[in-house]
C-alpha positions as MATLAB code, in Angstrom:
seq = 'XXXXXXXXXXXXXXXXXXXXXXXXXXXXXXXXXXXXXXXXXXXXXXXXXXXXXXXXXXXXXXXXXXXXXXXXXXXXXXXXXXXXXXXXXXXXXXXXXXXXXXXXXXXXXXXXXXXXXXXXXXXXXXXXXXXXXXXXXXXXXXXXXXXXXXXXXXXXXXXXXXXXXXXXXXXXXXXXXXXXXXXXXXXXXXXXXXXXXXXXXXXXXXXXXXXXXXXXXXXXXXXXXXXXXXXXXXXXXXXXXXXXXXXXXXXXXXXXXXXXXXXXXXXXXXXXXXXXXXXXXXXXXXXXXXXXXXXXXXXXXXXXXXXXXXXXXXXXXXXXXXXXXXXXXXXXXXXXXXXXXXXXXXXXXXXXXXXXXXXXXXXXXXXXXXXXXXXXXXXXXXXXXXXXXXXXXXXXXXXXXXXXXXXXXXXXXXXXXXXXXXXXXXXXXXXXXXXXXXXXXXXXXXXXXXXXXXXXXXXXXXXXXXXXXXXXXXXXXXXXXXXXXXXXXXXXXXXXXXXXXXXXXXXXXXXXXXXXXXXXXXXXXXXXXXXXXXXXXXXXXXXXXXXXXXXXXXXXXXXXXXXXXXXXXXXXXXXXXXXXXXXXXXXXXXXXXXXXXXXXXXXXXXXXXXX';
ca = [
      39.764   -9.964   -2.676;
      38.754  -13.394   -3.962;
      35.490  -11.918   -5.158;
      37.346   -9.402   -7.337;
      39.524  -12.099   -8.856;
      36.514  -14.248   -9.717;
      34.806  -11.557  -11.768;
      34.391  -12.668  -15.384;
      34.630  -10.250  -18.283;
      32.528   -8.777  -19.640;
      30.981   -7.854  -16.273;
      27.277   -8.642  -16.117;
      26.418   -7.923  -12.468;
      23.995   -4.945  -12.743;
      25.265   -3.301   -9.548;
      28.898   -3.314  -10.692;
      27.932   -2.294  -14.250;
      25.978    0.686  -13.017;
      28.756    1.680  -10.585;
      31.358    1.594  -13.387;
      29.151    3.657  -15.692;
      28.563    6.280  -12.988;
      32.288    6.525  -12.251;
      32.955    6.992  -15.973;
      30.309    9.725  -16.188;
      31.900   11.446  -13.191;
      35.609   11.042  -13.938;
      35.946   11.324  -17.726;
      34.787   14.982  -18.044;
      37.033   15.981  -15.120;
      40.095   14.394  -16.706;
      39.430   15.643  -20.237;
      38.763   19.201  -19.075;
      42.427   19.312  -18.016;
      43.517   18.804  -21.638;
      40.692   20.920  -23.143;
      38.906   17.978  -24.813;
      35.067   18.236  -24.911;
      33.341   15.799  -22.561;
      31.115   14.505  -25.378;
      34.127   13.015  -27.141;
      35.372   11.505  -23.902;
      32.105    9.686  -23.303;
      32.112    8.155  -26.784;
      35.750    7.041  -26.442;
      35.030    5.671  -22.949;
      32.178    3.604  -24.387;
      34.517    2.290  -27.092;
      37.200    1.375  -24.527;
      34.776   -0.370  -22.158;
      32.704   -2.078  -24.860;
      33.077   -5.396  -26.684;
      35.347   -3.928  -29.373;
      37.654   -2.383  -26.745;
      38.802   -3.974  -23.481;
      35.494   -5.874  -23.182;
      34.876   -4.700  -19.614;
      31.144   -4.302  -20.256;
      28.861   -5.877  -22.799;
      26.319   -3.865  -24.722;
      23.478   -5.431  -22.783;
      19.774   -4.735  -22.907;
      20.161   -2.356  -19.941;
      22.825   -0.293  -21.732;
      20.706   -0.168  -24.889;
      17.644    0.807  -22.854;
      19.416    3.667  -21.096;
      20.995    4.726  -24.381;
      17.565    4.863  -26.038;
      16.135    6.815  -23.097;
      19.069    9.214  -23.327;
      18.552    9.659  -27.053;
      14.857   10.485  -26.620;
      15.621   12.802  -23.720;
      18.195   14.725  -25.764;
      15.658   15.228  -28.541;
      13.037   16.319  -25.990;
      15.436   18.925  -24.593;
      16.226   20.151  -28.111;
      12.475   20.595  -28.664;
      12.162   22.548  -25.402;
      14.772   25.011  -26.676;
      12.683   25.819  -29.770;
      10.971   29.140  -29.159;
       8.125   29.191  -31.661;
       7.968   32.995  -31.597;
      11.654   33.183  -32.518;
      11.086   30.444  -35.092;
       8.231   32.409  -36.670;
      10.430   35.496  -36.788;
      13.262   33.607  -38.532;
      11.124   31.033  -40.363;
      12.320   32.082  -43.830;
      15.961   31.783  -42.781;
      15.268   28.495  -41.000;
      13.446   27.141  -44.046;
      16.304   28.205  -46.333;
      18.952   26.587  -44.144;
      16.826   23.470  -43.553;
      16.261   22.860  -47.256;
      19.921   23.530  -48.109;
      21.123   21.306  -45.270;
      18.854   18.505  -46.488;
      19.170   18.875  -50.269;
      22.976   19.014  -50.540;
      23.682   15.889  -48.476;
      20.695   13.999  -49.877;
      21.439   14.643  -53.553;
      25.228   14.607  -53.607;
      25.430   12.008  -50.849;
      23.295    9.647  -52.924;
      25.471   10.164  -55.995;
      28.640    9.702  -53.944;
      27.368    6.505  -52.340;
      26.406    5.036  -55.726;
      29.539    5.943  -57.682;
      32.179    5.905  -54.938;
      30.928    3.103  -52.670;
      29.072    1.084  -55.288;
      25.827    0.915  -53.290;
      22.424    0.301  -54.845;
      20.127    3.295  -55.260;
      17.857    2.449  -52.256;
      20.910    1.890  -50.042;
      22.536    5.094  -51.300;
      19.373    7.148  -50.676;
      19.154    5.761  -47.137;
      22.830    6.511  -46.425;
      22.468   10.034  -47.817;
      19.499   10.655  -45.496;
      21.883    9.924  -42.615;
      24.237   12.598  -43.957;
      21.305   15.023  -44.146;
      20.005   14.582  -40.608;
      21.785   15.986  -37.582;
      21.491   16.047  -33.806;
      21.726   19.151  -31.623;
      24.005   18.035  -28.810;
      24.889   21.382  -27.185;
      24.488   24.986  -28.194;
      24.306   28.633  -27.088;
      21.296   30.759  -28.067;
      21.823   33.501  -30.670;
      20.060   34.163  -33.984;
      22.329   31.929  -36.055;
      21.615   29.146  -33.588;
      17.885   29.872  -33.703;
      17.783   29.292  -37.466;
      19.874   26.132  -37.025;
      17.326   24.795  -34.537;
      14.512   25.713  -36.922;
      16.398   24.063  -39.774;
      16.845   20.972  -37.619;
      13.081   20.536  -37.492;
      12.863   20.592  -41.289;
      15.947   18.456  -41.913;
      15.052   15.705  -39.460;
      11.426   15.504  -40.598;
      12.550   15.065  -44.207;
      15.300   12.581  -43.282;
      12.915   10.491  -41.179;
      10.389   10.481  -44.013;
      13.110    9.188  -46.354;
      13.834    6.419  -43.841;
      10.140    5.480  -43.681;
       9.848    5.421  -47.481;
      13.014    3.357  -48.051;
      12.072    0.892  -45.298;
       8.639    0.407  -46.850;
      10.137    0.017  -50.311;
      12.556   -2.646  -49.027;
       9.666   -4.650  -47.571;
       7.504   -4.232  -50.682;
       4.906   -2.019  -48.975;
       5.513    1.188  -50.943;
       2.200    1.834  -52.662;
      -0.621    4.376  -52.711;
      -1.999    3.004  -49.446;
       1.357    3.637  -47.744;
       1.299    7.339  -48.651;
      -2.310    7.705  -47.510;
      -1.628    5.933  -44.210;
       1.537    7.962  -43.598;
      -0.168   11.284  -44.344;
      -3.222   10.552  -42.186;
      -1.300    9.056  -39.263;
       1.290   11.864  -39.213;
      -1.432   14.533  -39.347;
      -3.287   12.967  -36.434;
      -0.070   12.534  -34.461;
       1.083   16.137  -34.972;
      -2.389   17.409  -33.995;
      -2.411   15.351  -30.803;
       1.091   16.388  -29.720;
       1.031   20.076  -30.665;
      -2.623   20.951  -29.992;
      -4.125   18.443  -27.568;
      -0.908   17.775  -25.604;
      -0.278   21.327  -24.318;
      -3.904   21.613  -23.208;
      -3.690   18.344  -21.287;
      -0.462   19.505  -19.617;
      -2.024   22.848  -18.656;
      -5.064   21.038  -17.254;
      -2.832   18.760  -15.180;
      -0.773   21.639  -13.799;
      -3.944   23.544  -12.940;
      -6.085   20.805  -11.375;
      -4.081   17.816  -10.252;
      -0.865   18.640   -8.492;
       1.520   21.530   -8.012;
       4.536   19.692   -6.593;
       7.615   19.498   -8.805;
       8.145   15.722   -8.621;
       4.712   14.768   -9.923;
       4.923   17.419  -12.651;
       8.310   16.085  -13.763;
       7.028   12.491  -13.890;
       3.971   13.607  -15.843;
       6.129   15.491  -18.370;
       8.360   12.423  -18.853;
       5.290   10.237  -19.354;
       4.050   12.619  -22.019;
       7.427   12.583  -23.792;
       7.650    8.802  -23.981;
       3.987    8.486  -24.948;
       4.676   10.901  -27.813;
       7.753    8.860  -28.785;
       5.664    5.691  -28.948;
       2.976    7.553  -30.885;
       5.562    8.589  -33.473;
       6.444    4.939  -34.084;
       2.756    4.127  -34.519;
       2.514    7.002  -37.018;
       5.301    5.473  -39.109;
       8.300    7.642  -38.163;
      11.132    7.302  -35.654;
      10.514    7.743  -31.922;
      13.014   10.606  -31.741;
      10.672   12.710  -33.886;
       7.946   12.249  -31.268;
      10.278   13.229  -28.420;
      11.405   16.344  -30.285;
       7.826   17.349  -31.097;
       6.789   16.751  -27.464;
       9.402   19.292  -26.348;
       8.113   21.839  -28.864;
       4.494   21.215  -27.825;
       4.799   21.477  -24.050;
       7.355   24.300  -23.882;
       4.723   27.051  -23.203;
       3.460   25.581  -19.879;
       7.060   25.201  -18.626;
       8.613   28.670  -18.069;
      12.386   28.808  -18.424;
      12.798   30.121  -14.862;
      10.382   27.650  -13.260;
      11.509   25.088  -10.699;
      10.533   22.316  -13.141;
      13.233   23.325  -15.644;
      16.040   22.627  -13.187;
      15.497   18.845  -12.903;
      14.821   18.622  -16.660;
      18.170   20.240  -17.454;
      20.067   18.499  -14.656;
      18.999   14.982  -15.617;
      19.350   15.553  -19.361;
      22.734   17.226  -19.120;
      24.094   14.497  -16.847;
      23.351   10.781  -16.878;
      20.957   10.542  -19.841;
      23.240   12.310  -22.317;
      26.276   10.425  -21.014;
      24.551    7.025  -21.248;
      23.540    7.737  -24.827;
      27.110    8.671  -25.778;
      28.546    5.604  -24.035;
      26.068    3.453  -25.941;
      27.230    5.027  -29.233;
      30.833    4.392  -28.234;
      30.136    0.713  -27.622;
      28.995    0.409  -31.226;
      32.257    1.879  -32.503;
      34.825   -0.675  -33.701;
      38.211    0.985  -34.161;
      39.649   -2.330  -35.356;
      38.090   -1.761  -38.777;
      40.891    0.734  -39.398;
      43.237   -2.274  -39.459;
      41.117   -4.528  -41.659;
      42.514   -3.400  -44.977;
      42.269   -0.824  -47.694;
      38.627   -1.443  -48.645;
      37.289   -0.783  -45.151;
      39.428    2.341  -44.757;
      38.265    3.755  -48.079;
      34.597    3.175  -47.177;
      35.044    4.856  -43.799;
      36.952    7.785  -45.323;
      34.365    8.383  -48.050;
      31.444    8.244  -45.604;
      33.083   10.628  -43.136;
      34.270   12.969  -45.890;
      30.837   13.184  -47.518;
      29.118   13.756  -44.150;
      31.423   16.626  -43.160;
      31.773   18.377  -46.532;
      28.058   18.150  -47.385;
      27.208   19.847  -44.079;
      29.932   22.467  -44.410;
      28.669   23.713  -47.796;
      25.060   24.549  -46.678;
      26.411   26.270  -43.551;
      28.720   28.465  -45.636;
      25.967   29.281  -48.151;
      23.559   30.176  -45.324;
      26.129   32.440  -43.646;
      26.814   34.141  -47.008;
      23.128   34.613  -47.867;
      22.249   36.217  -44.524;
      25.552   38.053  -44.065;
      26.540   36.317  -40.862;
      30.011   36.654  -39.474;
      32.548   33.918  -40.082;
      32.198   32.703  -36.504;
      28.417   32.406  -36.855;
      28.824   30.358  -40.034;
      31.277   28.129  -38.188;
      28.760   27.757  -35.366;
      25.993   26.754  -37.808;
      28.330   24.145  -39.304;
      29.355   22.850  -35.877;
      25.760   22.443  -34.764;
      24.545   20.799  -37.962;
      27.442   18.407  -38.605;
      26.852   16.180  -35.555;
      25.307   12.861  -36.602;
      23.844   10.826  -33.784;
      20.131   10.443  -33.176;
      18.269    9.791  -36.419;
      21.520    8.618  -38.057;
      21.873    5.776  -35.579;
      18.194    4.849  -35.894;
      18.391    4.815  -39.701;
      21.638    2.792  -39.675;
      20.168    0.056  -37.511;
      17.001   -0.106  -39.641;
      19.053   -0.263  -42.848;
      21.277   -3.004  -41.415;
      18.267   -5.101  -40.358;
      16.788   -4.728  -43.865;
      20.185   -5.710  -45.379;
      20.406   -2.422  -47.264;
      23.865   -1.753  -45.833;
      26.665   -4.230  -45.074;
      29.149   -4.461  -42.203;
      31.690   -2.120  -43.796;
      29.110    0.624  -44.367;
      27.633    0.140  -40.873;
      31.071    0.468  -39.297;
      31.698    3.515  -41.457;
      28.469    5.080  -40.206;
      29.401    4.410  -36.576;
      32.828    5.945  -37.187;
      31.067    8.879  -38.869;
      28.995    9.425  -35.713;
      32.170    9.430  -33.620;
      34.070   11.818  -35.921;
      31.180   14.223  -36.559;
      30.474   14.503  -32.823;
      34.149   15.369  -32.326;
      34.117   17.908  -35.171;
      30.868   19.388  -33.852;
      32.221   19.755  -30.316;
      35.447   21.453  -31.412;
      33.732   23.712  -33.961;
      31.019   24.873  -31.544;
      33.525   25.444  -28.744;
      35.899   27.452  -30.953;
      33.130   29.518  -32.558;
      31.445   30.056  -29.192;
      34.652   31.459  -27.685;
      35.184   33.803  -30.634;
      31.589   35.052  -30.457;
      31.865   35.542  -26.694;
      35.036   37.617  -27.152;
      33.377   39.660  -29.926;
      30.351   40.352  -27.718;
      32.585   41.347  -24.805;
      34.437   43.859  -27.009;
      31.259   45.628  -28.063;
      30.644   49.065  -26.607;
      28.527   48.538  -23.498;
      25.039   49.965  -23.526;
      23.959   52.546  -21.020;
      23.554   50.966  -17.623;
      20.028   50.221  -16.569;
      18.836   49.788  -13.017;
      18.397   46.271  -11.798;
      14.888   45.105  -11.030;
      14.554   45.113   -7.260;
      11.259   43.383   -6.565;
       9.554   43.762   -3.186;
       6.724   41.327   -2.400;
       4.621   42.375    0.619;
       2.744   39.317    1.917;
      -0.009   38.852    4.461;
      -1.778   35.621    3.546;
       0.294   32.370    3.813;
      -1.877   30.747    1.107;
      -0.913   33.336   -1.519;
       2.781   33.603   -0.619;
       3.862   30.803   -2.978;
       2.029   32.095   -6.073;
       3.244   35.664   -5.460;
       6.873   34.523   -5.182;
       6.442   32.384   -8.323;
       5.151   35.434  -10.223;
       8.045   37.539   -8.937;
      10.512   34.919  -10.206;
       8.923   35.029  -13.662;
       9.066   38.840  -13.710;
      12.729   38.938  -12.683;
      15.275   39.595  -15.435;
      16.751   36.220  -16.504;
      20.401   37.172  -15.923;
      19.832   39.394  -12.902;
      21.629   38.468   -9.672;
      19.350   40.706   -7.639;
      17.407   38.754   -4.965;
      13.664   38.990   -4.445;
      12.539   40.557   -1.179;
       9.436   39.053    0.481;
       8.197   41.510    3.111;
       5.958   40.862    6.091;
       4.667   43.833    8.109;
       3.351   42.797   11.536;
       1.011   45.070   13.460;
       2.566   46.146   16.744;
       0.089   44.621   19.204;
      -0.080   41.822   21.787;
      -0.067   39.023   19.189;
       2.913   40.402   17.235;
       5.426   37.862   18.593;
       3.250   34.877   17.671;
       2.583   36.173   14.152;
       6.291   36.843   13.612;
       7.045   33.151   14.276;
       4.257   32.019   11.914;
       5.479   34.399    9.206;
       9.073   33.197    9.549;
       8.000   29.584    8.967;
       6.061   30.618    5.841;
       9.043   32.600    4.522;
      11.471   29.721    5.225;
       9.319   27.448    3.044;
       9.234   30.115    0.309;
      13.051   30.401    0.398;
      13.379   26.620    0.034;
      10.960   26.478   -2.922;
      12.664   29.391   -4.678;
      16.041   27.682   -4.381;
      14.767   25.000   -6.800;
      14.797   27.652   -9.557;
      18.136   29.051   -8.368;
      16.479   32.253   -7.141;
      17.661   33.965   -3.959;
      15.063   35.312   -1.538;
      15.942   37.773    1.224;
      12.935   37.830    3.560;
      12.268   40.980    5.572;
      10.049   41.135    8.665;
       9.092   44.466   10.259;
       6.862   45.472   13.149;
       4.916   48.666   12.479;
       1.771   50.464   13.586;
       0.654   51.020    9.985;
       1.066   48.353    7.291;
       0.999   50.760    4.351;
       3.479   53.078    6.037;
       5.780   50.158    6.880;
       5.809   48.979    3.251;
       6.489   52.534    2.031;
       9.480   52.900    4.359;
      10.971   49.564    3.216;
      10.524   50.595   -0.440;
      12.612   53.709    0.282;
      15.265   51.803    2.247;
      15.735   49.179   -0.488;
      15.197   51.599   -3.389;
      12.835   48.933   -4.767;
      11.381   49.727   -8.201;
       8.840   46.876   -8.446;
       6.205   46.217   -5.783;
       4.107   43.089   -6.194;
       1.054   42.788   -3.936;
      -1.862   40.384   -3.742;
      -5.556   41.237   -3.644;
      -8.456   39.057   -2.541;
     -10.861   40.916   -4.829;
     -13.323   42.012   -2.133;
     -13.974   45.064    0.050;
     -15.182   44.944    3.652;
     -17.021   47.870    5.314;
     -13.846   49.086    7.043;
     -11.970   49.260    3.735;
     -14.834   51.152    2.104;
     -14.597   53.750    4.875;
     -10.848   54.038    5.496;
      -9.370   52.690    2.260;
      -7.059   49.736    1.710;
      -3.311   49.168    1.914;
      -3.360   49.072   -1.873;
      -4.965   52.535   -2.018;
      -2.340   53.866    0.400;
       0.539   52.493   -1.667;
      -0.858   53.871   -4.920;
      -1.037   57.298   -3.285;
       2.343   57.346   -1.554;
       4.664   55.351   -3.869;
       5.709   56.490   -7.347;
       7.052   53.082   -8.390;
       5.561   50.296  -10.490;
       2.928   48.545   -8.365;
       1.566   45.245   -9.664;
      -1.700   44.107   -8.071;
      -2.515   40.427   -8.535;
      -5.318   38.022   -7.765;
      -4.037   34.617   -8.809;
      -6.730   31.966   -9.204;
      -4.738   29.417  -11.244;
      -1.053   28.496  -11.734;
       0.649   30.950  -14.076;
       1.993   28.293  -16.437;
      -1.567   27.199  -17.262;
      -2.472   30.573  -18.769;
      -2.373   30.946  -22.546;
      -3.205   34.654  -22.956;
      -2.279   37.970  -21.323;
      -4.987   40.593  -21.897;
      -3.656   44.143  -21.784;
      -6.379   46.828  -21.567;
      -4.970   50.196  -22.664;
      -6.739   53.512  -21.975;
      -6.137   56.265  -24.523;
      -2.642   57.786  -24.336;
      -1.369   54.970  -22.132;
       1.903   55.206  -24.064;
       2.404   58.757  -22.725;
       2.262   57.759  -19.087;
       5.485   57.590  -17.007;
       6.942   54.085  -16.905;
       5.556   53.089  -20.309;
       8.695   51.239  -21.447;
       8.991   49.555  -18.041;
       5.541   47.997  -18.029;
       5.873   46.962  -21.682;
       9.067   45.118  -20.722;
       7.343   43.458  -17.744;
       4.375   42.293  -19.833;
       6.691   40.899  -22.535;
       8.821   39.086  -19.980;
       5.814   37.494  -18.286;
       4.107   36.412  -21.518;
       7.377   35.012  -22.907;
       8.066   33.045  -19.723;
       4.646   31.369  -19.678;
       4.406   31.021  -23.470;
       1.276   33.176  -23.723;
       0.022   35.564  -26.381;
      -0.502   39.246  -25.559;
      -4.015   40.440  -26.471;
      -4.132   44.245  -26.740;
      -7.412   46.104  -26.175;
      -7.746   49.859  -26.668;
      -7.918   52.743  -29.126;
      -6.339   52.351  -32.571;
      -3.566   54.940  -32.055;
      -2.523   53.558  -28.683;
      -2.643   49.980  -29.948;
      -0.287   50.809  -32.804;
       2.315   52.429  -30.528;
       2.177   49.658  -27.912;
       2.340   46.881  -30.510;
       5.432   48.469  -32.080;
       7.058   48.758  -28.637;
       6.373   45.085  -27.888;
       7.853   43.946  -31.202;
      10.872   46.248  -31.004;
      13.281   44.082  -28.991;
      13.609   40.536  -27.716;
      12.022   38.480  -26.301;
       9.678   37.901  -29.224;
       6.019   37.474  -28.214;
       2.923   36.983  -30.331;
       0.308   39.751  -30.183;
      -3.326   40.111  -31.186;
      -5.386   43.303  -31.011;
      -8.948   44.441  -30.477;
     -10.042   48.059  -30.915;
     -12.208   49.440  -28.114;
     -13.204   53.003  -27.233;
     -16.480   52.740  -25.276;
     -14.903   53.380  -21.855;
     -18.234   54.417  -20.308;
     -19.352   50.793  -20.764;
     -16.029   49.308  -19.642;
     -17.538   46.134  -18.159;
     -18.570   44.928  -21.620;
     -14.952   43.751  -21.993;
     -15.546   41.071  -19.357;
];
């Protein structure tokens, strides 16, 4: 008890500080959910209450700043991971339109407002307006209006960060021809390294070094922070590097892979919360009591930030005929000021381009815009969800029920991983690994070995939130046993492995694969996996003439699209011109969007030339 009484405020003991922060991260969302207040707002207010301008329980120490910076970079990395470049290419004109509108309105009118309403100098006004222009994606659902907002975010933040670099150089007297040359060259090299070299290095690592989730996660984090440091060397903010790193390494990280779970869990929990608490500690609510001048500055800054983001959102929704709720969602996503705004504010303050009143106004702007963003996104999201639920349901389609017969323990893991990638993203249907044991004297021993292999597969699949229901059967004929299980389960996808060789017995009596192809009229996928799936950059689809007329055409097109989208690979079509045209149209018809290339081929008598 004496120890508690002797604690001095602010608390500096790292163990107690970290314990308090963790309790805040745990308790605040639980309490605020009861009164329907977004957790993001609660974290900022908690930081304000605990910080030096509140009850002074904690000081904004180096550790808090460090974790806040890590959280900021991690948020931007996650935002980059959500950018689907195929979707971006499809909506690039809309994204470009929104991005330019969302940058130009705040930059132009924000500059004029800062000069004539706040009395700032032109360099200071331009810097402040760039903070209005930028925005941070804190949380969002995925629909088209959100896709163009994400694409617009890329454009807006690049332009805003370039404005910051230019104004900072001008303030230090380094704005000359050499500056523009250095910036152009360094940025070009940096973008090339992150978007072209980076993904290839990540694929090489996943293929050759290690397949365990922990080492992959550490490697990905190392890449992100290396890219963040590289961005600073290139002359722009570190958050740009983190965002670009997410865009660059998205293809080798499928959305349903086990690696995505820790990325989302860590980012959505402590890192995001620590960043928001750090922002809250910068907020000084006492400025609202310091007199008329401070209040006017805060009001003008907040008003300009909100209005100059609302106008581009409304124009975008009007131009592309989005519903009112979608326009509200675009506004909610783009109004939040946090990442680049905070970085620019601190740089401007250090260069004495902005004074205490403006800095406090910017911090208050971050607090208010995050609140507005949270409420707007939540309200629009609910309305859109209700609208979607009221739509006439489409004709019911059968769930994918994937059966994975296994015989070799070494290939069990890769086969299950492929089955997870082929599974529909929102399907609750489990995957069924099947082991058929020959009914002989060694059957009991092989059943025990198989059960241990399947238990490990179940554990690994749980990391990607996929349910496995292993099946073990004893049968005199492996092919017949698989066929009977297919009928019992009404499975419509059978995924089998193949070692790629024939032995004399198989030449004479045929293989299990041959038996299944003869006796089962379901989709059978035969695989020989030599490398991890997420290291592959192209899916080659060889199409005999009239392949589009075969039964199951739409099914296998859907499977190929799903696989290529999950691993971020292009689909390369090979076949006759007529068939290529039909298949390419089918691939581009519905989501997910995948990139295709084509190669005409009709010399089927010399088929091996394709190799």
